[in-house]
Amino acid sequence: MTVTIRRVGPCLAGEVDGIDMREPLTPEEVSAIHGGMDRYAVLVFRDQRIDDALQLAFTQSLGEIEHAIGTSLRAASDYRLPTTFADVSNLDRNNAPFERDDRRRLFAIGNRLWHSDSSFKTTPAKYSLLRAVSIPSKGGDTQFADMRAAYDALDEETKAQVEDLVCEHSQMFSRQVIGFFDFTDEERQRFKPVRQCLVRTHPVTGRKSLYLSSHAGGILGWPIPEARGFLRDLIEHATQREFVYTHKWRVGDLVMWDNRQTMHRARPFPVHEPRDMRRTTLAGDGPTVAQAA
Ligand code: OGA
Ligand code: MN
């Protein structure tokens, strides 16, 4: 089948027709999907009747996957899914929704802040692919913001100011923002900050984008309050309505986004309703900047 893509967002996001993830991808389809990602940064695939194995096969036909190990507060013994998946659900091992005050749930509320996946890893993620297995009766949308358009809309002075800045990213910073400080010593060690440049250039299109994320809690060489204020202003700028696509989930949707060019966030939903979302992730090429010795 031929692949067609229809724009559904203001500047990012396209809905793809002509892909059935139950079938292996042809080389033409693989290049149409990568081309679509370069252009739209977010692609929506509706009505995919697939299971975990087919999601994984689809993901691996587009590149090398990133494993999800130790990135949440779930202990390994408590994983519901294999480490080829990031478990973005609110469900425990027995598929029961977490209690309201469960620390695994509270930590995951950090996903409601604008972020880019794995920006807290030295090699951050390339694409994320999220599939809706079950959805709540209301709420639970996911929003995406176009960091290329946000960069383009900066004034020249700000473009010059951000050009060479390097930020420190950690899941501890994003959780501080929502008032979650309850980390063990082991978690503090595991969530040590990494460095990321603030402006990225897309390797294919050459477009620049703001590499923002709520995990960013400092700028090298800047006093912390000044850095946080500046980053907060940039995020406010970058997530204006004209740069945002809101995805309303249906069961069977798979949405794929480019973490190098977008931010995203989850929206709230009723606490006791299951929301089973499963993410596979494609690994990035390497660090965006040299790390501290
Ligand atoms: C993710 C994520 C948002 C959502 O999968 O990385 O942030 O709406 N998901 O669940
Ligand atoms: Mn995410």
PDB file of C-alpha atoms and ligand atoms in Angstrom:
ATOM      1  CA  MET A   1       0.000   0.000   0.000  1.00  0.00           C
ATOM      2  CA  THR A   2       1.162   3.537  -0.547  1.00  0.00           C
ATOM      3  CA  VAL A   3       1.855   5.586   2.535  1.00  0.00           C
ATOM      4  CA  THR A   4       0.093   8.923   2.804  1.00  0.00           C
ATOM      5  CA  ILE A   5       0.441  11.491   5.578  1.00  0.00           C
ATOM      6  CA  ARG A   6      -2.090  14.203   6.378  1.00  0.00           C
ATOM      7  CA  ARG A   7      -1.148  17.078   8.662  1.00  0.00           C
ATOM      8  CA  VAL A   8      -3.273  17.141  11.837  1.00  0.00           C
ATOM      9  CA  GLY A   9      -1.437  19.668  14.032  1.00  0.00           C
ATOM     10  CA  PRO A  10      -0.565  23.352  13.624  1.00  0.00           C
ATOM     11  CA  CYS A  11       3.040  22.824  12.435  1.00  0.00           C
ATOM     12  CA  LEU A  12       3.923  19.339  13.645  1.00  0.00           C
ATOM     13  CA  ALA A  13       2.017  16.014  13.611  1.00  0.00           C
ATOM     14  CA  GLY A  14       0.731  13.978  10.679  1.00  0.00           C
ATOM     15  CA  GLU A  15      -1.707  11.097  10.536  1.00  0.00           C
ATOM     16  CA  VAL A  16      -0.411   8.161   8.524  1.00  0.00           C
ATOM     17  CA  ASP A  17      -2.487   5.994   6.229  1.00  0.00           C
ATOM     18  CA  GLY A  18      -1.354   2.835   4.490  1.00  0.00           C
ATOM     19  CA  ILE A  19       0.659   1.152   7.248  1.00  0.00           C
ATOM     20  CA  ASP A  20      -0.512  -2.111   8.784  1.00  0.00           C
ATOM     21  CA  MET A  21       1.836  -3.024  11.627  1.00  0.00           C
ATOM     22  CA  ARG A  22       0.821  -6.675  11.415  1.00  0.00           C
ATOM     23  CA  GLU A  23       2.911  -6.872   8.235  1.00  0.00           C
ATOM     24  CA  PRO A  24       6.685  -6.426   7.950  1.00  0.00           C
ATOM     25  CA  LEU A  25       7.652  -2.999   6.583  1.00  0.00           C
ATOM     26  CA  THR A  26       9.048  -2.715   3.080  1.00  0.00           C
ATOM     27  CA  PRO A  27      12.157  -0.545   2.590  1.00  0.00           C
ATOM     28  CA  GLU A  28       9.914   2.050   0.878  1.00  0.00           C
ATOM     29  CA  GLU A  29       7.650   2.161   3.917  1.00  0.00           C
ATOM     30  CA  VAL A  30      10.609   2.515   6.267  1.00  0.00           C
ATOM     31  CA  SER A  31      11.890   5.489   4.305  1.00  0.00           C
ATOM     32  CA  ALA A  32       8.406   7.033   4.053  1.00  0.00           C
ATOM     33  CA  ILE A  33       8.093   6.831   7.839  1.00  0.00           C
ATOM     34  CA  HIS A  34      11.523   8.359   8.491  1.00  0.00           C
ATOM     35  CA  GLY A  35      10.779  11.061   5.923  1.00  0.00           C
ATOM     36  CA  GLY A  36       7.454  11.717   7.648  1.00  0.00           C
ATOM     37  CA  MET A  37       9.198  12.005  11.007  1.00  0.00           C
ATOM     38  CA  ASP A  38      11.736  14.453   9.596  1.00  0.00           C
ATOM     39  CA  ARG A  39       8.895  16.597   8.343  1.00  0.00           C
ATOM     40  CA  TYR A  40       6.123  16.252  10.954  1.00  0.00           C
ATOM     41  CA  ALA A  41       8.119  15.169  14.078  1.00  0.00           C
ATOM     42  CA  VAL A  42       4.983  13.372  15.347  1.00  0.00           C
ATOM     43  CA  LEU A  43       3.172  10.624  13.431  1.00  0.00           C
ATOM     44  CA  VAL A  44      -0.184   9.139  14.386  1.00  0.00           C
ATOM     45  CA  PHE A  45      -1.110   5.596  13.327  1.00  0.00           C
ATOM     46  CA  ARG A  46      -4.774   4.755  14.002  1.00  0.00           C
ATOM     47  CA  ASP A  47      -6.537   1.408  14.407  1.00  0.00           C
ATOM     48  CA  GLN A  48      -3.468  -0.791  14.679  1.00  0.00           C
ATOM     49  CA  ARG A  49      -4.575  -4.181  15.921  1.00  0.00           C
ATOM     50  CA  ILE A  50      -1.229  -5.223  17.332  1.00  0.00           C
ATOM     51  CA  ASP A  51       0.236  -6.793  20.450  1.00  0.00           C
ATOM     52  CA  ASP A  52       3.527  -6.099  22.226  1.00  0.00           C
ATOM     53  CA  ALA A  53       5.535  -8.389  19.920  1.00  0.00           C
ATOM     54  CA  LEU A  54       4.294  -6.546  16.820  1.00  0.00           C
ATOM     55  CA  GLN A  55       4.947  -3.128  18.381  1.00  0.00           C
ATOM     56  CA  LEU A  56       8.479  -4.249  19.153  1.00  0.00           C
ATOM     57  CA  ALA A  57       8.989  -5.648  15.632  1.00  0.00           C
ATOM     58  CA  PHE A  58       7.697  -2.416  14.081  1.00  0.00           C
ATOM     59  CA  THR A  59       9.994  -0.360  16.322  1.00  0.00           C
ATOM     60  CA  GLN A  60      13.043  -2.483  15.553  1.00  0.00           C
ATOM     61  CA  SER A  61      12.455  -2.162  11.830  1.00  0.00           C
ATOM     62  CA  LEU A  62      13.096   1.587  12.276  1.00  0.00           C
ATOM     63  CA  GLY A  63      16.295   1.371  14.315  1.00  0.00           C
ATOM     64  CA  GLU A  64      17.978   0.219  17.463  1.00  0.00           C
ATOM     65  CA  ILE A  65      15.907   0.228  20.634  1.00  0.00           C
ATOM     66  CA  GLU A  66      16.659   1.851  23.966  1.00  0.00           C
ATOM     67  CA  HIS A  67      15.900  -0.356  26.976  1.00  0.00           C
ATOM     68  CA  ALA A  68      13.947   0.988  29.941  1.00  0.00           C
ATOM     69  CA  ILE A  69      15.929  -0.070  32.978  1.00  0.00           C
ATOM     70  CA  GLY A  70      15.895   1.844  36.244  1.00  0.00           C
ATOM     71  CA  THR A  71      14.208   4.947  34.848  1.00  0.00           C
ATOM     72  CA  SER A  72      11.132   4.769  37.103  1.00  0.00           C
ATOM     73  CA  LEU A  73      10.600   3.925  40.766  1.00  0.00           C
ATOM     74  CA  ARG A  74       9.482   0.403  39.921  1.00  0.00           C
ATOM     75  CA  ALA A  75      11.862  -2.224  41.265  1.00  0.00           C
ATOM     76  CA  ALA A  76      12.932  -4.815  38.676  1.00  0.00           C
ATOM     77  CA  SER A  77      10.822  -7.402  40.535  1.00  0.00           C
ATOM     78  CA  ASP A  78       7.847  -5.128  40.049  1.00  0.00           C
ATOM     79  CA  TYR A  79       8.035  -4.711  36.231  1.00  0.00           C
ATOM     80  CA  ARG A  80       4.806  -5.503  34.407  1.00  0.00           C
ATOM     81  CA  LEU A  81       6.482  -5.427  30.978  1.00  0.00           C
ATOM     82  CA  PRO A  82       9.893  -6.555  29.677  1.00  0.00           C
ATOM     83  CA  THR A  83      12.634  -3.902  29.590  1.00  0.00           C
ATOM     84  CA  THR A  84      12.137  -3.502  25.834  1.00  0.00           C
ATOM     85  CA  PHE A  85       9.114  -1.425  26.941  1.00  0.00           C
ATOM     86  CA  ALA A  86       8.754   1.636  29.119  1.00  0.00           C
ATOM     87  CA  ASP A  87       5.646   1.053  31.199  1.00  0.00           C
ATOM     88  CA  VAL A  88       3.788   4.339  31.016  1.00  0.00           C
ATOM     89  CA  SER A  89       0.645   2.857  32.583  1.00  0.00           C
ATOM     90  CA  ASN A  90      -0.700   3.539  36.067  1.00  0.00           C
ATOM     91  CA  LEU A  91      -0.860  -0.217  36.702  1.00  0.00           C
ATOM     92  CA  ASP A  92       0.987  -2.535  39.054  1.00  0.00           C
ATOM     93  CA  ARG A  93       2.155  -6.068  38.228  1.00  0.00           C
ATOM     94  CA  ASN A  94      -1.385  -7.368  38.707  1.00  0.00           C
ATOM     95  CA  ASN A  95      -2.835  -4.733  36.355  1.00  0.00           C
ATOM     96  CA  ALA A  96      -4.475  -2.867  39.256  1.00  0.00           C
ATOM     97  CA  PRO A  97      -4.277   0.956  39.235  1.00  0.00           C
ATOM     98  CA  PHE A  98      -1.832   2.403  41.764  1.00  0.00           C
ATOM     99  CA  GLU A  99      -3.351   3.919  44.897  1.00  0.00           C
ATOM    100  CA  ARG A 100      -3.525   7.700  44.867  1.00  0.00           C
ATOM    101  CA  ASP A 101      -0.503   8.146  47.155  1.00  0.00           C
ATOM    102  CA  ASP A 102       1.652   5.328  45.712  1.00  0.00           C
ATOM    103  CA  ARG A 103       5.112   6.785  45.186  1.00  0.00           C
ATOM    104  CA  ARG A 104       5.422   5.072  41.788  1.00  0.00           C
ATOM    105  CA  ARG A 105       2.305   6.969  40.698  1.00  0.00           C
ATOM    106  CA  LEU A 106       3.470  10.262  42.204  1.00  0.00           C
ATOM    107  CA  PHE A 107       6.842   9.981  40.471  1.00  0.00           C
ATOM    108  CA  ALA A 108       5.081   9.244  37.159  1.00  0.00           C
ATOM    109  CA  ILE A 109       3.042  12.439  37.535  1.00  0.00           C
ATOM    110  CA  GLY A 110       6.286  14.067  36.390  1.00  0.00           C
ATOM    111  CA  ASN A 111       5.176  13.010  32.868  1.00  0.00           C
ATOM    112  CA  ARG A 112       2.564  15.750  33.085  1.00  0.00           C
ATOM    113  CA  LEU A 113       5.350  18.314  32.806  1.00  0.00           C
ATOM    114  CA  TRP A 114       6.638  19.132  29.330  1.00  0.00           C
ATOM    115  CA  HIS A 115       9.628  16.919  28.635  1.00  0.00           C
ATOM    116  CA  SER A 116      11.689  15.044  26.089  1.00  0.00           C
ATOM    117  CA  ASP A 117      12.186  11.330  26.783  1.00  0.00           C
ATOM    118  CA  SER A 118      15.458  10.227  28.330  1.00  0.00           C
ATOM    119  CA  SER A 119      16.940  13.726  28.264  1.00  0.00           C
ATOM    120  CA  PHE A 120      18.306  12.582  31.645  1.00  0.00           C
ATOM    121  CA  LYS A 121      20.476   9.960  29.893  1.00  0.00           C
ATOM    122  CA  THR A 122      23.868  10.817  28.385  1.00  0.00           C
ATOM    123  CA  THR A 123      22.594   9.421  25.083  1.00  0.00           C
ATOM    124  CA  PRO A 124      19.000  10.614  24.948  1.00  0.00           C
ATOM    125  CA  ALA A 125      16.215   8.925  23.000  1.00  0.00           C
ATOM    126  CA  LYS A 126      15.536   9.395  19.298  1.00  0.00           C
ATOM    127  CA  TYR A 127      11.919   8.313  18.689  1.00  0.00           C
ATOM    128  CA  SER A 128       9.311   7.178  21.210  1.00  0.00           C
ATOM    129  CA  LEU A 129       6.401   4.982  20.118  1.00  0.00           C
ATOM    130  CA  LEU A 130       3.425   4.924  22.472  1.00  0.00           C
ATOM    131  CA  ARG A 131       0.498   2.562  22.065  1.00  0.00           C
ATOM    132  CA  ALA A 132      -2.849   2.812  23.827  1.00  0.00           C
ATOM    133  CA  VAL A 133      -3.922  -0.592  25.160  1.00  0.00           C
ATOM    134  CA  SER A 134      -6.627   0.795  27.428  1.00  0.00           C
ATOM    135  CA  ILE A 135      -7.696   4.375  28.076  1.00  0.00           C
ATOM    136  CA  PRO A 136      -9.653   6.151  30.815  1.00  0.00           C
ATOM    137  CA  SER A 137     -13.238   7.366  30.340  1.00  0.00           C
ATOM    138  CA  LYS A 138     -12.017  10.964  30.118  1.00  0.00           C
ATOM    139  CA  GLY A 139      -8.782  12.978  30.141  1.00  0.00           C
ATOM    140  CA  GLY A 140      -5.393  11.382  29.558  1.00  0.00           C
ATOM    141  CA  ASP A 141      -4.629  13.228  26.309  1.00  0.00           C
ATOM    142  CA  THR A 142      -1.003  13.623  25.282  1.00  0.00           C
ATOM    143  CA  GLN A 143       0.241  16.956  23.979  1.00  0.00           C
ATOM    144  CA  PHE A 144       3.210  17.610  21.721  1.00  0.00           C
ATOM    145  CA  ALA A 145       5.047  20.882  21.149  1.00  0.00           C
ATOM    146  CA  ASP A 146       7.226  21.714  18.153  1.00  0.00           C
ATOM    147  CA  MET A 147      10.691  22.769  19.300  1.00  0.00           C
ATOM    148  CA  ARG A 148      11.742  23.728  15.740  1.00  0.00           C
ATOM    149  CA  ALA A 149       8.914  26.233  15.421  1.00  0.00           C
ATOM    150  CA  ALA A 150       9.673  27.433  18.949  1.00  0.00           C
ATOM    151  CA  TYR A 151      13.315  27.998  18.031  1.00  0.00           C
ATOM    152  CA  ASP A 152      12.405  29.798  14.803  1.00  0.00           C
ATOM    153  CA  ALA A 153      10.112  32.153  16.725  1.00  0.00           C
ATOM    154  CA  LEU A 154      12.841  33.335  19.123  1.00  0.00           C
ATOM    155  CA  ASP A 155      14.202  36.830  18.543  1.00  0.00           C
ATOM    156  CA  GLU A 156      17.751  37.063  17.223  1.00  0.00           C
ATOM    157  CA  GLU A 157      19.173  38.136  20.573  1.00  0.00           C
ATOM    158  CA  THR A 158      17.721  35.085  22.338  1.00  0.00           C
ATOM    159  CA  LYS A 159      18.898  32.786  19.529  1.00  0.00           C
ATOM    160  CA  ALA A 160      22.432  34.079  20.080  1.00  0.00           C
ATOM    161  CA  GLN A 161      22.069  33.716  23.840  1.00  0.00           C
ATOM    162  CA  VAL A 162      20.957  30.066  23.759  1.00  0.00           C
ATOM    163  CA  GLU A 163      23.292  28.928  20.960  1.00  0.00           C
ATOM    164  CA  ASP A 164      26.099  27.460  23.071  1.00  0.00           C
ATOM    165  CA  LEU A 165      24.368  26.868  26.393  1.00  0.00           C
ATOM    166  CA  VAL A 166      24.619  23.485  28.088  1.00  0.00           C
ATOM    167  CA  CYS A 167      21.991  22.304  30.582  1.00  0.00           C
ATOM    168  CA  GLU A 168      22.000  19.723  33.336  1.00  0.00           C
ATOM    169  CA  HIS A 169      19.124  17.244  33.215  1.00  0.00           C
ATOM    170  CA  SER A 170      17.912  14.845  35.896  1.00  0.00           C
ATOM    171  CA  GLN A 171      14.635  13.218  36.834  1.00  0.00           C
ATOM    172  CA  MET A 172      15.280  14.649  40.308  1.00  0.00           C
ATOM    173  CA  PHE A 173      14.898  18.182  38.905  1.00  0.00           C
ATOM    174  CA  SER A 174      11.550  17.479  37.208  1.00  0.00           C
ATOM    175  CA  ARG A 175      10.273  15.852  40.393  1.00  0.00           C
ATOM    176  CA  GLN A 176      11.404  18.799  42.523  1.00  0.00           C
ATOM    177  CA  VAL A 177       9.102  20.933  40.380  1.00  0.00           C
ATOM    178  CA  ILE A 178       6.060  18.881  41.413  1.00  0.00           C
ATOM    179  CA  GLY A 179       7.160  18.710  45.050  1.00  0.00           C
ATOM    180  CA  PHE A 180       8.381  15.123  45.018  1.00  0.00           C
ATOM    181  CA  PHE A 181      11.596  14.870  47.050  1.00  0.00           C
ATOM    182  CA  ASP A 182      11.248  11.349  48.405  1.00  0.00           C
ATOM    183  CA  PHE A 183      14.367   9.696  46.899  1.00  0.00           C
ATOM    184  CA  THR A 184      16.513   6.974  48.421  1.00  0.00           C
ATOM    185  CA  ASP A 185      20.313   7.294  48.293  1.00  0.00           C
ATOM    186  CA  GLU A 186      20.380   4.658  45.563  1.00  0.00           C
ATOM    187  CA  GLU A 187      17.875   6.667  43.476  1.00  0.00           C
ATOM    188  CA  ARG A 188      19.854   9.892  43.964  1.00  0.00           C
ATOM    189  CA  GLN A 189      22.888   8.097  42.612  1.00  0.00           C
ATOM    190  CA  ARG A 190      20.950   6.602  39.693  1.00  0.00           C
ATOM    191  CA  PHE A 191      19.378   9.964  38.770  1.00  0.00           C
ATOM    192  CA  LYS A 192      22.639  11.963  38.759  1.00  0.00           C
ATOM    193  CA  PRO A 193      22.427  14.898  36.290  1.00  0.00           C
ATOM    194  CA  VAL A 194      23.765  14.655  32.744  1.00  0.00           C
ATOM    195  CA  ARG A 195      24.625  17.427  30.287  1.00  0.00           C
ATOM    196  CA  GLN A 196      22.694  18.330  27.151  1.00  0.00           C
ATOM    197  CA  CYS A 197      23.112  21.194  24.743  1.00  0.00           C
ATOM    198  CA  LEU A 198      20.172  23.595  24.588  1.00  0.00           C
ATOM    199  CA  VAL A 199      20.122  23.946  20.804  1.00  0.00           C
ATOM    200  CA  ARG A 200      20.159  20.900  18.547  1.00  0.00           C
ATOM    201  CA  THR A 201      20.477  20.651  14.794  1.00  0.00           C
ATOM    202  CA  HIS A 202      18.539  17.929  13.009  1.00  0.00           C
ATOM    203  CA  PRO A 203      20.992  15.617  11.196  1.00  0.00           C
ATOM    204  CA  VAL A 204      18.831  15.317   8.059  1.00  0.00           C
ATOM    205  CA  THR A 205      16.901  18.569   7.696  1.00  0.00           C
ATOM    206  CA  GLY A 206      19.505  20.843   9.296  1.00  0.00           C
ATOM    207  CA  ARG A 207      16.752  22.605  11.244  1.00  0.00           C
ATOM    208  CA  LYS A 208      17.604  23.902  14.683  1.00  0.00           C
ATOM    209  CA  SER A 209      15.418  23.212  17.681  1.00  0.00           C
ATOM    210  CA  LEU A 210      15.305  24.078  21.355  1.00  0.00           C
ATOM    211  CA  TYR A 211      16.246  21.029  23.377  1.00  0.00           C
ATOM    212  CA  LEU A 212      14.095  21.720  26.408  1.00  0.00           C
ATOM    213  CA  SER A 213      12.719  19.353  29.032  1.00  0.00           C
ATOM    214  CA  SER A 214      11.428  19.717  32.575  1.00  0.00           C
ATOM    215  CA  HIS A 215      14.352  17.494  33.551  1.00  0.00           C
ATOM    216  CA  ALA A 216      16.634  20.498  32.874  1.00  0.00           C
ATOM    217  CA  GLY A 217      17.427  22.066  36.246  1.00  0.00           C
ATOM    218  CA  GLY A 218      20.532  24.125  35.555  1.00  0.00           C
ATOM    219  CA  ILE A 219      22.686  25.806  32.924  1.00  0.00           C
ATOM    220  CA  LEU A 220      26.459  25.423  33.163  1.00  0.00           C
ATOM    221  CA  GLY A 221      28.025  28.625  34.465  1.00  0.00           C
ATOM    222  CA  TRP A 222      24.701  30.169  35.538  1.00  0.00           C
ATOM    223  CA  PRO A 223      23.334  30.654  39.067  1.00  0.00           C
ATOM    224  CA  ILE A 224      20.524  28.111  39.615  1.00  0.00           C
ATOM    225  CA  PRO A 225      17.589  30.513  40.169  1.00  0.00           C
ATOM    226  CA  GLU A 226      18.515  32.498  37.075  1.00  0.00           C
ATOM    227  CA  ALA A 227      18.835  29.303  35.011  1.00  0.00           C
ATOM    228  CA  ARG A 228      15.520  27.928  36.228  1.00  0.00           C
ATOM    229  CA  GLY A 229      13.770  31.216  35.523  1.00  0.00           C
ATOM    230  CA  PHE A 230      15.247  31.380  32.032  1.00  0.00           C
ATOM    231  CA  LEU A 231      14.356  27.755  31.242  1.00  0.00           C
ATOM    232  CA  ARG A 232      10.841  28.286  32.551  1.00  0.00           C
ATOM    233  CA  ASP A 233      10.415  31.281  30.231  1.00  0.00           C
ATOM    234  CA  LEU A 234      11.700  29.250  27.276  1.00  0.00           C
ATOM    235  CA  ILE A 235       9.287  26.398  28.033  1.00  0.00           C
ATOM    236  CA  GLU A 236       6.423  28.879  28.314  1.00  0.00           C
ATOM    237  CA  HIS A 237       7.386  30.349  24.948  1.00  0.00           C
ATOM    238  CA  ALA A 238       7.823  26.933  23.324  1.00  0.00           C
ATOM    239  CA  THR A 239       4.496  25.500  24.424  1.00  0.00           C
ATOM    240  CA  GLN A 240       2.195  28.230  23.176  1.00  0.00           C
ATOM    241  CA  ARG A 241      -0.945  26.936  21.508  1.00  0.00           C
ATOM    242  CA  GLU A 242       0.341  27.653  17.991  1.00  0.00           C
ATOM    243  CA  PHE A 243       3.137  25.090  18.483  1.00  0.00           C
ATOM    244  CA  VAL A 244       1.032  22.355  20.150  1.00  0.00           C
ATOM    245  CA  TYR A 245      -0.831  19.289  18.889  1.00  0.00           C
ATOM    246  CA  THR A 246      -3.154  17.518  21.344  1.00  0.00           C
ATOM    247  CA  HIS A 247      -3.680  13.821  20.788  1.00  0.00           C
ATOM    248  CA  LYS A 248      -6.975  12.335  21.947  1.00  0.00           C
ATOM    249  CA  TRP A 249      -6.364   8.620  22.315  1.00  0.00           C
ATOM    250  CA  ARG A 250      -8.361   5.750  20.931  1.00  0.00           C
ATOM    251  CA  VAL A 251      -7.506   2.157  21.775  1.00  0.00           C
ATOM    252  CA  GLY A 252      -5.280   0.877  18.968  1.00  0.00           C
ATOM    253  CA  ASP A 253      -3.532   4.195  18.351  1.00  0.00           C
ATOM    254  CA  LEU A 254       0.220   4.265  18.136  1.00  0.00           C
ATOM    255  CA  VAL A 255       1.847   7.683  18.225  1.00  0.00           C
ATOM    256  CA  MET A 256       5.503   8.130  17.395  1.00  0.00           C
ATOM    257  CA  TRP A 257       7.456  11.294  18.160  1.00  0.00           C
ATOM    258  CA  ASP A 258      10.951  12.605  17.657  1.00  0.00           C
ATOM    259  CA  ASN A 259      12.372  13.575  21.048  1.00  0.00           C
ATOM    260  CA  ARG A 260      15.076  15.637  19.358  1.00  0.00           C
ATOM    261  CA  GLN A 261      12.529  18.060  17.908  1.00  0.00           C
ATOM    262  CA  THR A 262       9.556  17.979  20.282  1.00  0.00           C
ATOM    263  CA  MET A 263       8.448  18.009  23.885  1.00  0.00           C
ATOM    264  CA  HIS A 264       5.361  16.228  25.155  1.00  0.00           C
ATOM    265  CA  ARG A 265       3.288  15.877  28.292  1.00  0.00           C
ATOM    266  CA  ALA A 266       0.473  13.689  29.618  1.00  0.00           C
ATOM    267  CA  ARG A 267      -2.773  15.270  30.826  1.00  0.00           C
ATOM    268  CA  PRO A 268      -4.584  14.179  33.994  1.00  0.00           C
ATOM    269  CA  PHE A 269      -7.290  11.499  34.140  1.00  0.00           C
ATOM    270  CA  PRO A 270      -9.380   9.845  36.885  1.00  0.00           C
ATOM    271  CA  VAL A 271      -7.111   8.289  39.523  1.00  0.00           C
ATOM    272  CA  HIS A 272      -8.761   4.882  39.836  1.00  0.00           C
ATOM    273  CA  GLU A 273      -9.247   4.162  36.143  1.00  0.00           C
ATOM    274  CA  PRO A 274      -6.688   2.042  34.287  1.00  0.00           C
ATOM    275  CA  ARG A 275      -4.666   3.734  31.566  1.00  0.00           C
ATOM    276  CA  ASP A 276      -2.474   1.130  29.907  1.00  0.00           C
ATOM    277  CA  MET A 277       0.086   2.834  27.657  1.00  0.00           C
ATOM    278  CA  ARG A 278       3.159   0.987  26.435  1.00  0.00           C
ATOM    279  CA  ARG A 279       6.187   2.705  24.974  1.00  0.00           C
ATOM    280  CA  THR A 280       9.023   1.422  22.881  1.00  0.00           C
ATOM    281  CA  THR A 281      11.927   3.779  22.291  1.00  0.00           C
ATOM    282  CA  LEU A 282      14.586   4.150  19.627  1.00  0.00           C
ATOM    283  CA  ALA A 283      18.070   4.964  20.870  1.00  0.00           C
ATOM    284  CA  GLY A 284      19.779   8.221  19.964  1.00  0.00           C
ATOM    285  CA  ASP A 285      23.093   8.440  18.107  1.00  0.00           C
ATOM    286  CA  GLY A 286      25.166   9.549  21.084  1.00  0.00           C
ATOM    287  CA  PRO A 287      25.606  12.332  23.643  1.00  0.00           C
ATOM    288  CA  THR A 288      24.655  15.858  22.562  1.00  0.00           C
ATOM    289  CA  VAL A 289      27.685  17.297  24.373  1.00  0.00           C
ATOM    290  CA  ALA A 290      30.761  16.099  26.286  1.00  0.00           C
ATOM    291  CA  GLN A 291      30.016  14.977  29.850  1.00  0.00           C
ATOM    292  CA  ALA A 292      31.840  16.020  33.011  1.00  0.00           C
ATOM    293  CA  ALA A 293      34.905  13.887  33.768  1.00  0.00           C
TER     294      ALA A 293
HETATM  295  C1  OGA B   1       5.892   8.845  27.495  1.00  0.00           C
HETATM  296  C2  OGA B   1       5.020   9.886  28.034  1.00  0.00           C
HETATM  297  C3  OGA B   1       2.752  10.667  28.053  1.00  0.00           C
HETATM  298  C4  OGA B   1       1.422  10.054  28.247  1.00  0.00           C
HETATM  299  O1  OGA B   1       5.377   7.786  27.091  1.00  0.00           O
HETATM  300  O2  OGA B   1       7.102   9.065  27.433  1.00  0.00           O
HETATM  301  O3  OGA B   1       5.489  10.879  28.521  1.00  0.00           O
HETATM  302  O4  OGA B   1       0.430  10.708  27.887  1.00  0.00           O
HETATM  303  N1  OGA B   1       3.715   9.672  27.889  1.00  0.00           N
HETATM  304  O5  OGA B   1       1.361   8.944  28.800  1.00  0.00           O
HETATM  305 MN    MN B   2       7.619  10.948  27.998  1.00  0.00          MN
END
